[in-house]
mmCIF file of C-alpha atoms and ligand atoms in Angstrom:
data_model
loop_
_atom_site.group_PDB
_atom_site.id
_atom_site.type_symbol
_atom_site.label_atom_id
_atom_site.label_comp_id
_atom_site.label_asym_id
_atom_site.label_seq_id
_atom_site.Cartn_x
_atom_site.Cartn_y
_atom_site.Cartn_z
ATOM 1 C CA UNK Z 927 -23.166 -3.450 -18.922
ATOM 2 C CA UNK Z 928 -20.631 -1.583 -16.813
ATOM 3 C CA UNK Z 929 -17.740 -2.885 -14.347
ATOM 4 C CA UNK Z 930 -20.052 -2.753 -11.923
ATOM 5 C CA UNK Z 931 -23.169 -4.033 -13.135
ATOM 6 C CA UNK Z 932 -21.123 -7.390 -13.843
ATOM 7 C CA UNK Z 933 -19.512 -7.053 -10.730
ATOM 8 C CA UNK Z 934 -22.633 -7.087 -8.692
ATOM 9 C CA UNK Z 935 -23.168 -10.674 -8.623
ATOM 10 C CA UNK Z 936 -19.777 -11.058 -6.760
ATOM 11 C CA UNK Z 937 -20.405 -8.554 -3.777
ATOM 12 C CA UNK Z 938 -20.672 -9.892 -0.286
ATOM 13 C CA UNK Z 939 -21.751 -8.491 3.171
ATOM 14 C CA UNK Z 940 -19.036 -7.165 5.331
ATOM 15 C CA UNK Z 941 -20.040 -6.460 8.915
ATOM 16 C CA UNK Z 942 -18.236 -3.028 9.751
ATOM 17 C CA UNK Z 943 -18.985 -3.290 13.701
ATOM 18 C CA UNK Z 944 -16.072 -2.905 14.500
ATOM 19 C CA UNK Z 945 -14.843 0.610 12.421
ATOM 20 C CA UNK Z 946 -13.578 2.760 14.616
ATOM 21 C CA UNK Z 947 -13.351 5.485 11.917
ATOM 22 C CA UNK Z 948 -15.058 8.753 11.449
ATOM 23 C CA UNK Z 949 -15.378 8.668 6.888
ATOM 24 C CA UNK Z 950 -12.936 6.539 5.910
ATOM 25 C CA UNK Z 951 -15.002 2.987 5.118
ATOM 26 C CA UNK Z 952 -18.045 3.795 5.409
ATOM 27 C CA UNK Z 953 -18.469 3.027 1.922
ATOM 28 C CA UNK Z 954 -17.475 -0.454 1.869
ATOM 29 C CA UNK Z 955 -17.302 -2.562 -0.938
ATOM 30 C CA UNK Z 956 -17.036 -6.257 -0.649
ATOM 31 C CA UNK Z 957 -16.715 -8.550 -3.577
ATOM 32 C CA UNK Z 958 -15.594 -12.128 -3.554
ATOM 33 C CA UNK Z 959 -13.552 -11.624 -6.810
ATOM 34 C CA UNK Z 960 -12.186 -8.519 -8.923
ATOM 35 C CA UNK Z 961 -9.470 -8.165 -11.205
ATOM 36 C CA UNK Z 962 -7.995 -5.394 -8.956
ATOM 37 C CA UNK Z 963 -9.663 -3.570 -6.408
ATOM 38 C CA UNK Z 964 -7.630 -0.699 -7.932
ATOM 39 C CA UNK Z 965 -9.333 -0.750 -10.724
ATOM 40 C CA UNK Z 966 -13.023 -0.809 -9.337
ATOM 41 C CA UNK Z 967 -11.680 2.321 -7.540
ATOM 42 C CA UNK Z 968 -11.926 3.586 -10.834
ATOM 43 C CA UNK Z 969 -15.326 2.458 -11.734
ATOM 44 C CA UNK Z 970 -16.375 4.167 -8.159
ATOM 45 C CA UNK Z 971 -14.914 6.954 -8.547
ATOM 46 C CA UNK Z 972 -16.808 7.333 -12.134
ATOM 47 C CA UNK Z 973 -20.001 7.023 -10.877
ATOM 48 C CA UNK Z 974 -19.602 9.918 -8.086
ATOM 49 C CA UNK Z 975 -18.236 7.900 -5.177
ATOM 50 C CA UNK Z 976 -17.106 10.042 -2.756
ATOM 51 C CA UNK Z 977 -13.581 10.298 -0.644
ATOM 52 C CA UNK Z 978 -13.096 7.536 1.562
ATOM 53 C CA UNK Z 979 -14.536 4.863 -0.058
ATOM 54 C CA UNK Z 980 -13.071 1.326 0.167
ATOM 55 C CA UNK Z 981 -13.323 -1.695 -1.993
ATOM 56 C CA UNK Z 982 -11.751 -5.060 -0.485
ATOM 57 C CA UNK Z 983 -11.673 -8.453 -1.941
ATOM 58 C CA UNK Z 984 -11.062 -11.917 -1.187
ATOM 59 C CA UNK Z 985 -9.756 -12.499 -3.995
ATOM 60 C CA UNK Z 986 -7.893 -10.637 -7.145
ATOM 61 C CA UNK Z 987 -7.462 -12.186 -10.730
ATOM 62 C CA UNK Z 988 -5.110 -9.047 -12.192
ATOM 63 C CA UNK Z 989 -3.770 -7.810 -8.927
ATOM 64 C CA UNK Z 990 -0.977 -5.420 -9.842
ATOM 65 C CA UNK Z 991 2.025 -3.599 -8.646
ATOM 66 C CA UNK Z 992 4.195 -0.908 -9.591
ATOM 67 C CA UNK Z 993 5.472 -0.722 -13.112
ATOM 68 C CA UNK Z 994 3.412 -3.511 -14.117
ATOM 69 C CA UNK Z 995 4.385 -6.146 -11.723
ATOM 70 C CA UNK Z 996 2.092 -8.786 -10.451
ATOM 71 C CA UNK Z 997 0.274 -8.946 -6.935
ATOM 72 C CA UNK Z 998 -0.276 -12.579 -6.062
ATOM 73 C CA UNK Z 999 -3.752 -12.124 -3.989
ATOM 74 C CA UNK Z 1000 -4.566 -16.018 -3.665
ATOM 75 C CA UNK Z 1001 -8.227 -16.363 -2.265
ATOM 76 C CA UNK Z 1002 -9.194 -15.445 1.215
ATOM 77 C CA UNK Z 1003 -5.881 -15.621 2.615
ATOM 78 C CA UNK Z 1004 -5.371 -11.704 2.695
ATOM 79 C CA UNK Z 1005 -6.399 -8.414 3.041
ATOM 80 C CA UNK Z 1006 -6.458 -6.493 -0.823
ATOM 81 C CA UNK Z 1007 -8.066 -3.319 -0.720
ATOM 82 C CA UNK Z 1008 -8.592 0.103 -2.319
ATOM 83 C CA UNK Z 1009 -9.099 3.203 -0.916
ATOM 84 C CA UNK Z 1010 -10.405 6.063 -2.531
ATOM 85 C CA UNK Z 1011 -8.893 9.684 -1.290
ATOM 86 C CA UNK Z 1012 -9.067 13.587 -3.392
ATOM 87 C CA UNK Z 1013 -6.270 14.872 -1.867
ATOM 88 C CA UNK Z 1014 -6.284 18.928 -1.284
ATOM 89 C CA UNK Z 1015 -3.145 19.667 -2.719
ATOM 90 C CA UNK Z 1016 -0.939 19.480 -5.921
ATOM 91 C CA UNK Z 1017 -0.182 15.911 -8.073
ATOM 92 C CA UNK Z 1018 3.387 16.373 -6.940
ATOM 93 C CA UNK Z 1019 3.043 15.540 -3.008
ATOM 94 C CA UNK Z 1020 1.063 12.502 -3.920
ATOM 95 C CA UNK Z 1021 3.744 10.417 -3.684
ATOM 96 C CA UNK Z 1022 3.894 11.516 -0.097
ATOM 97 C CA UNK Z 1023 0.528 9.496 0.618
ATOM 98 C CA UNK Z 1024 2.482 6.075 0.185
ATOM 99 C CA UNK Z 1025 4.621 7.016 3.142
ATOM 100 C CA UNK Z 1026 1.966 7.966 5.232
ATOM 101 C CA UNK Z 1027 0.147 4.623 4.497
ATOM 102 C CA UNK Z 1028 3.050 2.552 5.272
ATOM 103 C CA UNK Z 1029 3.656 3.878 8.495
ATOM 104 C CA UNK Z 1030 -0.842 3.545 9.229
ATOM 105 C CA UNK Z 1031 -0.261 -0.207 8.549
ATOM 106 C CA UNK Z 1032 3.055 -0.453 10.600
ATOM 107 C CA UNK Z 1033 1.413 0.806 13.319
ATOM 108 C CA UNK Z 1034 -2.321 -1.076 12.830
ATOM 109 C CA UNK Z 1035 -0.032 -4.669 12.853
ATOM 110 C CA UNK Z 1036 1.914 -4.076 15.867
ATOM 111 C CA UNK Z 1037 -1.305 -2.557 17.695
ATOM 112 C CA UNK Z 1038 -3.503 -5.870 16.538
ATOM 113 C CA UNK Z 1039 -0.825 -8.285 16.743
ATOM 114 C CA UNK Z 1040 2.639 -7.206 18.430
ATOM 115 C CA UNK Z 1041 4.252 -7.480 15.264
ATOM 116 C CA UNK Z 1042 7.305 -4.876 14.407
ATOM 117 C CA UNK Z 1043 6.853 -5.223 10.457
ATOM 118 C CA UNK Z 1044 10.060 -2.852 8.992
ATOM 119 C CA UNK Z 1045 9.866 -0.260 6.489
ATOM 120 C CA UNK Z 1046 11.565 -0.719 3.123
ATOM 121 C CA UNK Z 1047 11.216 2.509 0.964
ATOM 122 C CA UNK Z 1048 9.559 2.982 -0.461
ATOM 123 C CA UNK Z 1049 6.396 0.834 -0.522
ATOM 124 C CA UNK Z 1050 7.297 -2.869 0.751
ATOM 125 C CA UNK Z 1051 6.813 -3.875 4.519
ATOM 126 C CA UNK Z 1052 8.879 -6.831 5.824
ATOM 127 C CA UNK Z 1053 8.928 -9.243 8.086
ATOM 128 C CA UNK Z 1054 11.829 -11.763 9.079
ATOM 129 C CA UNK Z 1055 13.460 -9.985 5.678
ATOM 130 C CA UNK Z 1056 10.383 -11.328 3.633
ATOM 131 C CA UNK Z 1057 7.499 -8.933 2.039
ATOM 132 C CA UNK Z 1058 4.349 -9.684 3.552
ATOM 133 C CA UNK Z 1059 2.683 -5.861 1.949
ATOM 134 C CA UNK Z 1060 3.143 -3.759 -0.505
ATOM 135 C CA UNK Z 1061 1.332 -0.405 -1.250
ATOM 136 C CA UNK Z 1062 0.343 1.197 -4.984
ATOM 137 C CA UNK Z 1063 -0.714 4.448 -5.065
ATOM 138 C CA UNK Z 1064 -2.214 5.676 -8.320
ATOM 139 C CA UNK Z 1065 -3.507 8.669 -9.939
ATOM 140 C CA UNK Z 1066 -6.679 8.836 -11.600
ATOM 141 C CA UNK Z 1067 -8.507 11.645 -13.075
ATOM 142 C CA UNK Z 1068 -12.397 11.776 -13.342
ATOM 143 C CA UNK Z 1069 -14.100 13.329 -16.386
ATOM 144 C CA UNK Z 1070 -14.002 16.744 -14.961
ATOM 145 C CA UNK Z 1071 -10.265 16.393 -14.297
ATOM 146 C CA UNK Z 1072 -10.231 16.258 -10.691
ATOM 147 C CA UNK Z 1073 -7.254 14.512 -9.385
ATOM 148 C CA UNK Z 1074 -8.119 11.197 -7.169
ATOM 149 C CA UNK Z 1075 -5.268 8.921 -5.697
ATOM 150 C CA UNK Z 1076 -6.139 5.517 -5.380
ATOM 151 C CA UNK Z 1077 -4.108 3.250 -2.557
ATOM 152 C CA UNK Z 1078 -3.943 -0.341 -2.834
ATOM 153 C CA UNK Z 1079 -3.038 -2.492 0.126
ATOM 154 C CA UNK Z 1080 -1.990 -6.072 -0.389
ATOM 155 C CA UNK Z 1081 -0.926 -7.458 2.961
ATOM 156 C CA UNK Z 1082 -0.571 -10.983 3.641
ATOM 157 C CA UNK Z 1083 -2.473 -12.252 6.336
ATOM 158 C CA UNK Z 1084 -3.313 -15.775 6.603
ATOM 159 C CA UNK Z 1085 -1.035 -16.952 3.490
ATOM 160 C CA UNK Z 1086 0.582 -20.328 3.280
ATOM 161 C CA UNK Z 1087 3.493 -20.689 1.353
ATOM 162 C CA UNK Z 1088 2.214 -22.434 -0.835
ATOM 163 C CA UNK Z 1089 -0.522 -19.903 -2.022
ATOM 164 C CA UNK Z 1090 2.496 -18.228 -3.636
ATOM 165 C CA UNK Z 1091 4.047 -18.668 -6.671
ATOM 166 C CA UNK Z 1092 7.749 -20.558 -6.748
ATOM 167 C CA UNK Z 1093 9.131 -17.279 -8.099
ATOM 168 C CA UNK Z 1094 8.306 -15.621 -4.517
ATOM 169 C CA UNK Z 1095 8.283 -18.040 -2.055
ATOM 170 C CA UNK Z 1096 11.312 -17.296 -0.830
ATOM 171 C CA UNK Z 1097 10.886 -13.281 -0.577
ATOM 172 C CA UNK Z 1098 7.840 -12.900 0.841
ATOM 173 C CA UNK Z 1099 6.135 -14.220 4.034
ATOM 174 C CA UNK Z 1100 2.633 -13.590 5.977
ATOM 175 C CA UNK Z 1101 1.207 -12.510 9.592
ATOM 176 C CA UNK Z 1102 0.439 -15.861 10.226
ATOM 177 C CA UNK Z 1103 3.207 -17.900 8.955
ATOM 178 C CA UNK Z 1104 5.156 -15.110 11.441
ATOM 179 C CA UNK Z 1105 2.650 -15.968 14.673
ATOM 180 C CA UNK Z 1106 1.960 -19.179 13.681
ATOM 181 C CA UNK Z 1107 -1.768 -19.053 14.376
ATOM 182 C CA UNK Z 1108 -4.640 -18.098 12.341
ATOM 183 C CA UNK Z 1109 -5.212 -14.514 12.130
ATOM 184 C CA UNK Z 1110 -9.380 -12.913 12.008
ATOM 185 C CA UNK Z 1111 -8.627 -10.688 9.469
ATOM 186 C CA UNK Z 1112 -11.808 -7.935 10.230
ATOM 187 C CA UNK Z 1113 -10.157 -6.754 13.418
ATOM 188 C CA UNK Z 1114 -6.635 -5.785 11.853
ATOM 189 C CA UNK Z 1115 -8.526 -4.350 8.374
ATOM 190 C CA UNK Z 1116 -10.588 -1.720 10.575
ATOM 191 C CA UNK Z 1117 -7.682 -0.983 12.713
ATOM 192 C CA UNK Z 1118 -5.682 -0.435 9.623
ATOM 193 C CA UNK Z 1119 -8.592 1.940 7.757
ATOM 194 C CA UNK Z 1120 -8.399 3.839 11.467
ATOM 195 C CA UNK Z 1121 -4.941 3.882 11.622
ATOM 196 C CA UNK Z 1122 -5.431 5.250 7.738
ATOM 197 C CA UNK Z 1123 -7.401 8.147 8.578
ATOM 198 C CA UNK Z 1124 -5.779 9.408 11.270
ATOM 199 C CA UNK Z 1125 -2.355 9.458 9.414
ATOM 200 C CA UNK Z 1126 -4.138 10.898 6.423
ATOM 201 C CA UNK Z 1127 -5.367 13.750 8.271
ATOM 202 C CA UNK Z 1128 -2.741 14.617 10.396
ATOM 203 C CA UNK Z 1129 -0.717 14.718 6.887
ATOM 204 C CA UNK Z 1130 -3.555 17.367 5.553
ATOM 205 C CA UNK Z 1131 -3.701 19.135 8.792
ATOM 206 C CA UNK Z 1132 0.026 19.405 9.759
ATOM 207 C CA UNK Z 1133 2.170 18.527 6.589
ATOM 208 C CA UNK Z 1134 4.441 15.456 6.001
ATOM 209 C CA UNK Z 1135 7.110 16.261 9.415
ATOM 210 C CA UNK Z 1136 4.921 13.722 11.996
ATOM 211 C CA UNK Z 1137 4.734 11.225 8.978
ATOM 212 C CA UNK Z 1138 8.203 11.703 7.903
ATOM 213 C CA UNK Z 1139 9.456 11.224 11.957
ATOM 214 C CA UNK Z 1140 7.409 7.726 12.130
ATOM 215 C CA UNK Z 1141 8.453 6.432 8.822
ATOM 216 C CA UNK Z 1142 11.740 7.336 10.093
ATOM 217 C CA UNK Z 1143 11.402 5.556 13.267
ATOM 218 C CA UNK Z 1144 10.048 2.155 11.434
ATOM 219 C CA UNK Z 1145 12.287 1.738 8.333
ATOM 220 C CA UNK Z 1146 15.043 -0.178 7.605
ATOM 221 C CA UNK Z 1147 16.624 1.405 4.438
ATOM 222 C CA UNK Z 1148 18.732 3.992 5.869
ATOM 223 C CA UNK Z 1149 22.173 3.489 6.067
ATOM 224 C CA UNK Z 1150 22.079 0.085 4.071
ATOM 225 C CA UNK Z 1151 24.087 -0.236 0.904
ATOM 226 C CA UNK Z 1152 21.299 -0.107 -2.285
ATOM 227 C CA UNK Z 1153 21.571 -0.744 -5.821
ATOM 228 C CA UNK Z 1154 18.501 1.276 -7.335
ATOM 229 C CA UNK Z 1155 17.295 0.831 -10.872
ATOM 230 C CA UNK Z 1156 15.377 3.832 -12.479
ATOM 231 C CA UNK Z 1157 14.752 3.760 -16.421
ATOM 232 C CA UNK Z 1158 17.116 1.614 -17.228
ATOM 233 C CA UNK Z 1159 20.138 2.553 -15.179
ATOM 234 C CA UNK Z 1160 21.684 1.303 -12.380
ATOM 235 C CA UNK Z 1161 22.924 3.452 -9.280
ATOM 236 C CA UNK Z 1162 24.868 1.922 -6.625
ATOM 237 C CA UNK Z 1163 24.996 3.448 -3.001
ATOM 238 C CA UNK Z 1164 24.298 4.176 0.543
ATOM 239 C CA UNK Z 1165 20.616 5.407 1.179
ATOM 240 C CA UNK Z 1166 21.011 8.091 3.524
ATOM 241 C CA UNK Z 1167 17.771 10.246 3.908
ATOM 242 C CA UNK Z 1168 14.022 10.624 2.650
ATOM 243 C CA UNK Z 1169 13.236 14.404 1.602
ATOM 244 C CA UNK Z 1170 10.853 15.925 2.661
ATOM 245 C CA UNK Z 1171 8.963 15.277 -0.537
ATOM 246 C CA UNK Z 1172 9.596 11.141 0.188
ATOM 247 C CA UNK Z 1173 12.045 11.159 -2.025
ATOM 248 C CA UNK Z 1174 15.034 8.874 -0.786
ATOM 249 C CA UNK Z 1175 18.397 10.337 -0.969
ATOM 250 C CA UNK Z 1176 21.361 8.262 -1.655
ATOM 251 C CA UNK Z 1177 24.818 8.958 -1.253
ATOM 252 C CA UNK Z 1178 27.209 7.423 -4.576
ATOM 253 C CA UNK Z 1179 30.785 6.275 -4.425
ATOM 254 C CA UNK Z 1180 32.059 9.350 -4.904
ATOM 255 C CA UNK Z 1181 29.977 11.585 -2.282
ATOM 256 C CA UNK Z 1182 27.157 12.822 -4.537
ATOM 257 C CA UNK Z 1183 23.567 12.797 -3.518
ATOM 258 C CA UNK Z 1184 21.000 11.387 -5.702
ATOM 259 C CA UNK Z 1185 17.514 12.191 -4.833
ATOM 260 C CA UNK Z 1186 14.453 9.368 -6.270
ATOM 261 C CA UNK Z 1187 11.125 9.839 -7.053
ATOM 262 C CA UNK Z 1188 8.616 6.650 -5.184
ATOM 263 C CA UNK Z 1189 6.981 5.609 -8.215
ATOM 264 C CA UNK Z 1190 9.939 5.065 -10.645
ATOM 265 C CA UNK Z 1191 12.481 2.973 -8.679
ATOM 266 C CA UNK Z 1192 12.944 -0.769 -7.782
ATOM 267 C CA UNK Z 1193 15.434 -0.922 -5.336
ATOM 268 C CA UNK Z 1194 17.631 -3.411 -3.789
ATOM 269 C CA UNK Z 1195 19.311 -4.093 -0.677
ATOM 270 C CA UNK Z 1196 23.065 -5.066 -0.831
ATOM 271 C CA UNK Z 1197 24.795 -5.356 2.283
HETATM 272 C C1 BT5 M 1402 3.752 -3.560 -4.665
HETATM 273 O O1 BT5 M 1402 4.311 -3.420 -5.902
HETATM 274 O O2 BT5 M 1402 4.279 -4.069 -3.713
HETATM 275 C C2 BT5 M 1402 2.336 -3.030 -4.567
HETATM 276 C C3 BT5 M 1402 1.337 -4.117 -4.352
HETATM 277 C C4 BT5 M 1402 -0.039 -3.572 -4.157
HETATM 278 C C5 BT5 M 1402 -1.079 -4.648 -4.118
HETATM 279 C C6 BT5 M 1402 -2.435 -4.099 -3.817
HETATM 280 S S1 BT5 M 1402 -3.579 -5.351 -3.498
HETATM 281 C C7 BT5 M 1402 -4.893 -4.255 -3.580
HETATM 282 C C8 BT5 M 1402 -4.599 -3.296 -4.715
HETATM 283 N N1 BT5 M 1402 -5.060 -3.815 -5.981
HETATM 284 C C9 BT5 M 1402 -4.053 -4.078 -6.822
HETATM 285 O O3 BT5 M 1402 -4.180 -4.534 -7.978
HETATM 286 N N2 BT5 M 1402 -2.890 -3.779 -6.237
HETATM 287 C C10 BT5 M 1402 -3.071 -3.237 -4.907
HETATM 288 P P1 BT5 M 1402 5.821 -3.704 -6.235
HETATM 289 O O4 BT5 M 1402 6.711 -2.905 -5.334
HETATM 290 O O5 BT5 M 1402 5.938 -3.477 -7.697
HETATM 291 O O6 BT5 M 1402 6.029 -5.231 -5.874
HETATM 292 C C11 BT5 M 1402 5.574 -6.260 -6.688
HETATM 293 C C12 BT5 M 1402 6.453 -7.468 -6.389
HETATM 294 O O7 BT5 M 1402 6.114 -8.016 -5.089
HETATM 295 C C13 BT5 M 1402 6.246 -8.619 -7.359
HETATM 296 O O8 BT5 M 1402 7.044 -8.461 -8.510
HETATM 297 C C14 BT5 M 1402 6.674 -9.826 -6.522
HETATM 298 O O9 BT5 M 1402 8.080 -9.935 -6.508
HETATM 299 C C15 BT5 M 1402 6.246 -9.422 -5.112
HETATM 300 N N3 BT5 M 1402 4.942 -10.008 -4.753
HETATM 301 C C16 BT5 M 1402 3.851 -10.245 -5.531
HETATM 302 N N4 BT5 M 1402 2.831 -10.716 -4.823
HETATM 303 C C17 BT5 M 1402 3.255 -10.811 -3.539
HETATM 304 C C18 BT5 M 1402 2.664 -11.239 -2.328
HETATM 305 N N5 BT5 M 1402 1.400 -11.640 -2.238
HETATM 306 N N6 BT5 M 1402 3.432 -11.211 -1.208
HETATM 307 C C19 BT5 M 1402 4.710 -10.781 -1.238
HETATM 308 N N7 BT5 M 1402 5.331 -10.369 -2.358
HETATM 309 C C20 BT5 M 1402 4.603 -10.368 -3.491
#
């Protein structure tokens, strides 16, 4: 039996009344539990699925994120999803999709709730100084080699502190803990899949300058003192700029620019 087959048993019914968008979710994919809705991306995208398509979970037994890390996705508290997009251009502006999706969930939570999350490059949003999302885009070739990019959303919605692990508690926060109410999570997940497609295709139709202006406008790692750790060495500095590619540019000790790749990088704020 395939990933899916076994998976089958777990899949709900999600109402989508209230998606505002014109492709993106209209495959929807429910399931109560997956190991990571990245990685039934993969099964989708195996059997044909087509651009657009979103899986979403309650809950996540192997929720992952970058270089192997671990998403904490305790049950029904959040919103962890997967979208499937086939990007028309090279592997190499890929990274730029990350960007663009930070800024389409920025902008979903303040529309949806009035909160100003901040921008921390080059995939964490924060709130109060504590992550409440983080965002894993992955490649993934089909057997006939096309190039798919699979972004997974984790955001914290309705997460107690103690839904999280000791190890985090401290560094990470939700919407609600913020507001101090209970947040109806179906609203702010179409608003964010709308919010999603229109960043997404302004990106395709216009190029990464309107992405690059509101990332800009919403982050808060330029001009802070980082320490940045990329296989295996350590690089001290002010972060000055993103690149055009995404890339964020930091300025060492001794004046030199350092340009690094989303992807490859943990990076930590020091001042
Ligand atoms: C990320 O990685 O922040 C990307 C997380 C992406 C999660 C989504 S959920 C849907 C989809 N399916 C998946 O399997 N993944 C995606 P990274 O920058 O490597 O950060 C990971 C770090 O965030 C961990 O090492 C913890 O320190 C912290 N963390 C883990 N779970 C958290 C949570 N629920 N809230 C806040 N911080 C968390």
């Amino acid at each position: 039996m395939n990933k899916l087959q076994n998976l089958a048993r777990l899949r709900l019914n999600f109402t989508t009344n209230g998606l505002k968008t014109k492709w993106l979710g209209k495959n929807l994919y429910y399931y109560q539990t997956v190991d990571s809705t990245n990685e039934v991306a993969k099964a989708y995208i195996d059997i044909g699925q087509e651009e657009g398509t979103v899986i979403i979970a309650d809950y996540q037994t192997a929720g992952r994120g970058r270089l192997g890390r671990k998403w904490e996705s305790p049950e029904g508290g959040g919103l962890w999803f997967s979208v499937i997009f086939k990007p028309p251009f090279e592997l190499k502006y890929f990274p730029q999709v990350n960007l663009l999706a930070a800024v389409a969930v920025v902008e979903a939570v303040k529309k949806r709730t009035g909160i100003a999350l901040g921008i921390k490059w080059p995939n964490d949003l924060l709130l109060n100084h504590c992550k409440v999302c983080g965002i894993l885009a992955e490649t993934y070739f089909n057997k006939e080699e096309v190039n798919y990019l699979i972004l997974g959303v984790g955001l914290n919605v309705n997460v107690s502190e103690d839904d999280l692990s000791q190890e985090i508690r401290l560094s990470s926060t939700s919407i609600n803990t913020a507001l101090k109410k209970y947040i109806q999570r179906e609203p702010l997940f179409s608003e964010i899949l709308y919010c999603l497609e229109n960043w997404y295709e302004t990106f395709i139709g216009s190029g990464i300058s309107a992405v690059r202006r509101a990332w800009l406008e919403n982050n808060i790692t330029l001009g802070r003192w980082v320490e940045i750790r990329s296989f295996g060495e350590v690089f001290h500095g002010k972060a000055v700029d993103i690149s055009m590619d995404g890339n964020l540019l930091v300025e060492g000790e001794r004046g030199e620019i350092k340009s690094f790749v989303t992807g490859d990088v943990s990076l930590r704020v020091i001042d």
